[in-house]
PDB file of C-alpha atoms in Angstrom:
ATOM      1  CA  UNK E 123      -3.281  16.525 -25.950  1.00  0.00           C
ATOM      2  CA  UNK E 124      -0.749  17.214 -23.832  1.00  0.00           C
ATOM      3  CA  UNK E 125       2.644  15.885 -24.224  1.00  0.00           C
ATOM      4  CA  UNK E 126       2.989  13.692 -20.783  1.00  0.00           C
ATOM      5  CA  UNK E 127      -0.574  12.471 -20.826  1.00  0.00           C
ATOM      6  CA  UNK E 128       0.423   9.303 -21.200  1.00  0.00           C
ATOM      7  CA  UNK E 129       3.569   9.332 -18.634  1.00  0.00           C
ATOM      8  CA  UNK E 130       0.781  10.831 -16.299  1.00  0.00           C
ATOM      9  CA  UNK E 131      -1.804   8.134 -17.438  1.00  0.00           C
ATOM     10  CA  UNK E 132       0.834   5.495 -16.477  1.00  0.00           C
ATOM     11  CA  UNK E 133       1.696   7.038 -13.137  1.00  0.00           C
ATOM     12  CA  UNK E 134      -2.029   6.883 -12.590  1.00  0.00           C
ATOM     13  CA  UNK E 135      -2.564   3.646 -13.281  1.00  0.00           C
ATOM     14  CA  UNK E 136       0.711   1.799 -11.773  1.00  0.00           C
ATOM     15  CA  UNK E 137       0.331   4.624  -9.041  1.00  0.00           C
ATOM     16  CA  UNK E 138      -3.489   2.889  -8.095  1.00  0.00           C
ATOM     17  CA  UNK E 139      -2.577  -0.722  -8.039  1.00  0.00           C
ATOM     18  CA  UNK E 140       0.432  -0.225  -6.017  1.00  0.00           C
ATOM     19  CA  UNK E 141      -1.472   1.990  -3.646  1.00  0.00           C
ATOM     20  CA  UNK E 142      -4.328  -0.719  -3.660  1.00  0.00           C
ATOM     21  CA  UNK E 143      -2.207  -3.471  -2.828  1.00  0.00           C
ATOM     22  CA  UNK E 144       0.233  -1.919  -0.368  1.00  0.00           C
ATOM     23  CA  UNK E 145      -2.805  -1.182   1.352  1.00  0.00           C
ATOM     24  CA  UNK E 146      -4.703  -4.469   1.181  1.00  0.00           C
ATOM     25  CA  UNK E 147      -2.345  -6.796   1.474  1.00  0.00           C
ATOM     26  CA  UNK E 148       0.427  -5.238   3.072  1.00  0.00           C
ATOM     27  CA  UNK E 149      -1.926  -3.731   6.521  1.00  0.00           C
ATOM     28  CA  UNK E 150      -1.613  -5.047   9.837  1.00  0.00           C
ATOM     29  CA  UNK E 151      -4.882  -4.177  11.774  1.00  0.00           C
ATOM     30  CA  UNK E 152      -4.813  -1.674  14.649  1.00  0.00           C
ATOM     31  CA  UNK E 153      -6.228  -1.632  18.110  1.00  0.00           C
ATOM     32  CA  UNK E 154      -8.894   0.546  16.882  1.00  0.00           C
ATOM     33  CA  UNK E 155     -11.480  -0.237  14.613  1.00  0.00           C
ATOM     34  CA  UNK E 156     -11.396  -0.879  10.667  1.00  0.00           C
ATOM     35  CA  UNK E 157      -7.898   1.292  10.849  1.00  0.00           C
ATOM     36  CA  UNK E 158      -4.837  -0.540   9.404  1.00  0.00           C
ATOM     37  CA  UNK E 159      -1.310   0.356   9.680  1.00  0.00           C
ATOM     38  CA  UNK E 160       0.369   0.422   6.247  1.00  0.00           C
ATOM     39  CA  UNK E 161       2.724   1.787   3.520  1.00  0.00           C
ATOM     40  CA  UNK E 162       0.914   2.919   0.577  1.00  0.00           C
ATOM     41  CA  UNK E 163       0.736   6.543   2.020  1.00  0.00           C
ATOM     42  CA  UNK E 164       4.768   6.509   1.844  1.00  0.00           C
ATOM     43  CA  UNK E 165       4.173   5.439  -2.279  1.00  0.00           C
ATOM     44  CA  UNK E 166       1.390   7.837  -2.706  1.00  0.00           C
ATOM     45  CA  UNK E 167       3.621  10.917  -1.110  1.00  0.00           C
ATOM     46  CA  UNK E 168       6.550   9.767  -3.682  1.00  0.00           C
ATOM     47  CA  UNK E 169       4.578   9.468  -6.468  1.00  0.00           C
ATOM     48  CA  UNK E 170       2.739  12.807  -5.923  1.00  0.00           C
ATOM     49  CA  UNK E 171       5.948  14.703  -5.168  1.00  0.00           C
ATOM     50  CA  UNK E 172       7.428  13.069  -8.906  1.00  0.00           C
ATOM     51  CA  UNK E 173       4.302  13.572 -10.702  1.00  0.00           C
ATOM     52  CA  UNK E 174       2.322  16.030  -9.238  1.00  0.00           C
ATOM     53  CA  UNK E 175      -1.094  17.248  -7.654  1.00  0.00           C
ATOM     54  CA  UNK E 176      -3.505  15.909 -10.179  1.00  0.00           C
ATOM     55  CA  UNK E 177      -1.827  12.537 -10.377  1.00  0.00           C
ATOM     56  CA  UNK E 178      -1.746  12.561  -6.587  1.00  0.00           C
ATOM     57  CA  UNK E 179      -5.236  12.956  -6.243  1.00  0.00           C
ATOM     58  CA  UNK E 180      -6.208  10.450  -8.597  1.00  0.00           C
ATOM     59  CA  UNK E 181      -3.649   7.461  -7.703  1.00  0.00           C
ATOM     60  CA  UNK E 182      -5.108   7.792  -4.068  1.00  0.00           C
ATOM     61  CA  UNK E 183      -8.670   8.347  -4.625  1.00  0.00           C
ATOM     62  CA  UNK E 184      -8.757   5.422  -7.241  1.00  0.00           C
ATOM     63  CA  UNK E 185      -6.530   3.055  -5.119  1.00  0.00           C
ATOM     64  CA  UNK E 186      -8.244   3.526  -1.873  1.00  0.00           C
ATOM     65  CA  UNK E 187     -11.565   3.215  -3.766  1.00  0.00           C
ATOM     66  CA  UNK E 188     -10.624   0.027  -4.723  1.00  0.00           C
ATOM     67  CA  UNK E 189      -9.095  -1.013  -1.544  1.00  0.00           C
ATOM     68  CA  UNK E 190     -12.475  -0.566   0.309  1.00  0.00           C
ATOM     69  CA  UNK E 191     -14.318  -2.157  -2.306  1.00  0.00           C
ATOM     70  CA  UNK E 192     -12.368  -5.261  -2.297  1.00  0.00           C
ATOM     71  CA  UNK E 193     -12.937  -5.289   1.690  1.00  0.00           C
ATOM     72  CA  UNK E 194     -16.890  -6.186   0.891  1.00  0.00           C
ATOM     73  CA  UNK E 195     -17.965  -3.255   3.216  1.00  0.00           C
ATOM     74  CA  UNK E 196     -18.428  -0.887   0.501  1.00  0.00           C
ATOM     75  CA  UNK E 197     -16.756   2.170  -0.259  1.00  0.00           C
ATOM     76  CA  UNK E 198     -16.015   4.818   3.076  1.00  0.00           C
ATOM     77  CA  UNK E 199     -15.760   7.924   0.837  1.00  0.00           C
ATOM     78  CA  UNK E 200     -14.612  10.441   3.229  1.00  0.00           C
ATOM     79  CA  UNK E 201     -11.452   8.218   3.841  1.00  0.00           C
ATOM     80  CA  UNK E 202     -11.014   7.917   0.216  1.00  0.00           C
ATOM     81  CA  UNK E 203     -11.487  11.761  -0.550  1.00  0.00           C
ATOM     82  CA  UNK E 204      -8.902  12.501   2.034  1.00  0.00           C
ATOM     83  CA  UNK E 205      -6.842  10.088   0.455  1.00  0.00           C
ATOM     84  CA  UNK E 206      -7.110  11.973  -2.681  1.00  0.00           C
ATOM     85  CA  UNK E 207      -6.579  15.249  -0.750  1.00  0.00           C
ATOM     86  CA  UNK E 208      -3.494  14.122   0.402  1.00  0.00           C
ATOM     87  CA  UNK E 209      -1.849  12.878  -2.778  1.00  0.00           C
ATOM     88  CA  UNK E 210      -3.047  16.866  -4.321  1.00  0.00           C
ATOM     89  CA  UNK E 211      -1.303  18.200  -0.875  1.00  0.00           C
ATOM     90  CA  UNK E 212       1.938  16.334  -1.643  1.00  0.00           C
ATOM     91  CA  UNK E 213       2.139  17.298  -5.461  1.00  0.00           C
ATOM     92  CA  UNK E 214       1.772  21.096  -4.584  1.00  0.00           C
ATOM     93  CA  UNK E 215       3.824  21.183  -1.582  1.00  0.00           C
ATOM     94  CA  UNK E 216       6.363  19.243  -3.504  1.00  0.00           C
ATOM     95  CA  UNK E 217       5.953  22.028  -6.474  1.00  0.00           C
ATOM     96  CA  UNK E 218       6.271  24.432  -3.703  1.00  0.00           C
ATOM     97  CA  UNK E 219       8.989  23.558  -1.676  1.00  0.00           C
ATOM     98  CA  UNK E 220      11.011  22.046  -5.107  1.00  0.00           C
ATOM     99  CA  UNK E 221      11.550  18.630  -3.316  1.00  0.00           C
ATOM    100  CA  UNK E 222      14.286  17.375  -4.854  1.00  0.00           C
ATOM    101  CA  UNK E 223      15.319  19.379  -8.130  1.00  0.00           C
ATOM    102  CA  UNK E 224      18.690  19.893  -7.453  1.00  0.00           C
ATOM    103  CA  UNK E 225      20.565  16.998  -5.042  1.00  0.00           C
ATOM    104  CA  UNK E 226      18.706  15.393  -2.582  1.00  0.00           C
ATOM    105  CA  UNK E 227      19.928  16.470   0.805  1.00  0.00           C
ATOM    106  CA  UNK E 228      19.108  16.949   4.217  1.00  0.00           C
ATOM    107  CA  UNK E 229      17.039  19.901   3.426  1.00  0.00           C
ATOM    108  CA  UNK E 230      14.869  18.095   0.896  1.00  0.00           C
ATOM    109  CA  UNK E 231      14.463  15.691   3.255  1.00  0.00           C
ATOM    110  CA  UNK E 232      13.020  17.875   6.392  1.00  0.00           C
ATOM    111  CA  UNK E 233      11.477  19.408   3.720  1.00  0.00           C
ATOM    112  CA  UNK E 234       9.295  16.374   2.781  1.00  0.00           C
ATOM    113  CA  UNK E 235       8.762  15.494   5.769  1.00  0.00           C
ATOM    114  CA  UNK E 236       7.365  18.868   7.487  1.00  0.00           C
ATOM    115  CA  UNK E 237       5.325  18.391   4.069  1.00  0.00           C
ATOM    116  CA  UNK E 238       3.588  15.072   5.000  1.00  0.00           C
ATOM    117  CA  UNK E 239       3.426  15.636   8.522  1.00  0.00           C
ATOM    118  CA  UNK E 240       1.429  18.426   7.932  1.00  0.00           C
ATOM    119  CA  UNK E 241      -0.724  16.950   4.781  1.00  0.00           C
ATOM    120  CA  UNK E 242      -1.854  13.464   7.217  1.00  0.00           C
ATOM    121  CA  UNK E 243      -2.527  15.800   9.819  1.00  0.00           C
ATOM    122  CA  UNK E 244      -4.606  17.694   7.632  1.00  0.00           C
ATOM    123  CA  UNK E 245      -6.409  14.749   6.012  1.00  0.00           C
ATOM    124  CA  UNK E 246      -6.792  12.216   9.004  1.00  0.00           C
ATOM    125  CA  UNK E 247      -7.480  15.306  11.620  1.00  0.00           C
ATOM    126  CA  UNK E 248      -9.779  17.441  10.041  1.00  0.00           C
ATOM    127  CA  UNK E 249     -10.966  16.086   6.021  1.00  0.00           C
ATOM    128  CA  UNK E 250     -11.779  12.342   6.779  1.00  0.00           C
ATOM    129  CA  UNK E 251     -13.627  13.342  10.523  1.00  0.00           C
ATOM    130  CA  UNK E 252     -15.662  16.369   9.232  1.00  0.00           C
ATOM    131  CA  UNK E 253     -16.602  14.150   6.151  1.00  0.00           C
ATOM    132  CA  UNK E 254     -17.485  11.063   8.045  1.00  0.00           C
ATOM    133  CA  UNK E 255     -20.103  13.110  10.193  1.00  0.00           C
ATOM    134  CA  UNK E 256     -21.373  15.318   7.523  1.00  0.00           C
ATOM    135  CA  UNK E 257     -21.775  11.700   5.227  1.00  0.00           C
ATOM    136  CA  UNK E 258     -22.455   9.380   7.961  1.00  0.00           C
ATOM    137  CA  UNK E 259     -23.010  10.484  11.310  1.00  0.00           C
ATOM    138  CA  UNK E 260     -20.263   8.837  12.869  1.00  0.00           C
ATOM    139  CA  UNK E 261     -19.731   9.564  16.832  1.00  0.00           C
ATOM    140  CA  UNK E 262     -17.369  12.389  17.425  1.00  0.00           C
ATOM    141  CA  UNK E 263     -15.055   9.736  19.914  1.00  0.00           C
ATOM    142  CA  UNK E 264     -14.662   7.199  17.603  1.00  0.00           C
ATOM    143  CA  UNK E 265     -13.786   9.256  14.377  1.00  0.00           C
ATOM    144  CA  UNK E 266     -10.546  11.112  16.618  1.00  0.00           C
ATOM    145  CA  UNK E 267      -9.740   7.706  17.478  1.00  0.00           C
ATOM    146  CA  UNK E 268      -9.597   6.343  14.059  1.00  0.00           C
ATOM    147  CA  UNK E 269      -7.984   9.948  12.811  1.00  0.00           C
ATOM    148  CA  UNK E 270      -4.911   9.772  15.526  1.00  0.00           C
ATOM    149  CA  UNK E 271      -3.769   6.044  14.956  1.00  0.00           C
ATOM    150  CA  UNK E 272      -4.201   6.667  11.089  1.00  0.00           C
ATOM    151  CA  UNK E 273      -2.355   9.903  11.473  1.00  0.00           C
ATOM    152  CA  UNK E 274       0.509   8.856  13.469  1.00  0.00           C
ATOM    153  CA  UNK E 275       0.778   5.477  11.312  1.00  0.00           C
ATOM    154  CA  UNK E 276       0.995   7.165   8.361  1.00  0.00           C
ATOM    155  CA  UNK E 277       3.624   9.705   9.011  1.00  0.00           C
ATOM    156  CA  UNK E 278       5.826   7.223  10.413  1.00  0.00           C
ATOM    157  CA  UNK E 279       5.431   4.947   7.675  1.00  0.00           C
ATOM    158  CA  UNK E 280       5.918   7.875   5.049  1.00  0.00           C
ATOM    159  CA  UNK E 281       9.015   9.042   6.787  1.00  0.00           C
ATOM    160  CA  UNK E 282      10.290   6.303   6.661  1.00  0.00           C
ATOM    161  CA  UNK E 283       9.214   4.413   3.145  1.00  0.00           C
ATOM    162  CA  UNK E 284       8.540   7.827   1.309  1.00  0.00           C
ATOM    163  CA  UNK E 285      11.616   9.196   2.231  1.00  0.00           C
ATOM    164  CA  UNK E 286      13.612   5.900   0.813  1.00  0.00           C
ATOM    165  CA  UNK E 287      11.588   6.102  -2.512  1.00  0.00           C
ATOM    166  CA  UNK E 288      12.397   9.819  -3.107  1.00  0.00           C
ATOM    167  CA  UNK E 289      15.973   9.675  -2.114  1.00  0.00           C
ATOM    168  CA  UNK E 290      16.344   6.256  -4.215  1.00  0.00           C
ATOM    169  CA  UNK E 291      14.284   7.778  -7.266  1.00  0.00           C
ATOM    170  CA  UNK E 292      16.342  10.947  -7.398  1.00  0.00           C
ATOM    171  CA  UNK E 293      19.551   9.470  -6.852  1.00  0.00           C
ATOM    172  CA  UNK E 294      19.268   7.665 -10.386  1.00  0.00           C
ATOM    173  CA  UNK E 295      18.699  10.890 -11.592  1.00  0.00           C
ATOM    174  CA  UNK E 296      21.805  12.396 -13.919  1.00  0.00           C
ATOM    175  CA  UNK E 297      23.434  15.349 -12.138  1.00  0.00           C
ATOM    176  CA  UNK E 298      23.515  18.485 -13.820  1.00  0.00           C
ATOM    177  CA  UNK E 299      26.928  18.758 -15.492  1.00  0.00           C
ATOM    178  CA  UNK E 300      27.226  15.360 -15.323  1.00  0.00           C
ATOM    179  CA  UNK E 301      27.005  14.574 -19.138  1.00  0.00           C
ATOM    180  CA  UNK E 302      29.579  16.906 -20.567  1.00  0.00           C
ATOM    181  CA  UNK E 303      31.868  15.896 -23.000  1.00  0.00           C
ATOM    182  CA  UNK E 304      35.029  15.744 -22.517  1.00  0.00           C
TER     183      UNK E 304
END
């Protein structure tokens, strides 16, 4: 067993209620229809970017699983697959692009940004559409629709709420150097 299972396990499971309800209870509705504006995208990109891909993945699969199950009109799996893609986008890009590791400056900022920018544009403009015709047979109009508000909502809303996690999250961190004796 692996020595941060359980730190992972817990991320998992604290990660998936918070993302579940952020995004039920904390959603105001949008012009278009069954989209919500919210913040659990902003937790999701933190935590995946702190704990990584897999834990990503699984905190947004399993919270917006429950999320649409609460809702009563069953689960819409191609929304919650791409919510699971992009938690595994933000872990790697944040493995990538070492988000934070050192001080948390301007640079890690753009950096996480250009990083979730380009992982909801990913996941609301190409994964959730393709899946919701290849699973559903949704009209081609509708799905764009739904895809551009959610896109656009989320990036704002991650800029702005993911960016205040990481920078509050790393700034508790000890800097290097900082615990020498003297």
């Amino acid at each position: 067993m692996k020595k941060n299972s359980v730190k992972s396990i817990v991320a998992i499971g604290i990660g998936a209620a918070l993302f579940f309800v952020l995004g039920r209870f904390v959603a105001i509705p949008s012009p278009v229809p069954n989209t919500n504006i919210s913040i659990q995208y902003g937790l999701l990109a933190f935590m995946s970017v702190v704990f990584g891909p897999i834990e990503g993945l699984l905190i947004g699969f399993i919270g917006h699983a429950l999320i649409d199950f609460s809702y009563g009109w069953g689960v819409w799996w191609s929304w919650v697959i791409a919510s699971g893609v992009f938690g595994i986008l933000m872990g790697l890009l944040g493995m990538i692009l070492r988000i934070g590791r050192k001080d948390f400056g301007k640079a890690d900022i753009i950096k996480f940004n250009v990083a979730q920018i380009i992982s909801h544009i990913i996941c609301w403009g190409i994964v959730a559409p393709a899946l919701d015709i290849v699973i559903y047979a949704e009209p081609i109009e509708k799905l764009f629709a739904q895809g551009l508000v959610s896109a656009v909502a989320n990036i704002v809303t991650t800029a702005i709420v993911g960016t205040m996690l990481l920078a509050a999250y790393l700034a508790t961190k000890p800097k290097k150097g900082s615990l020498k004796e003297e």
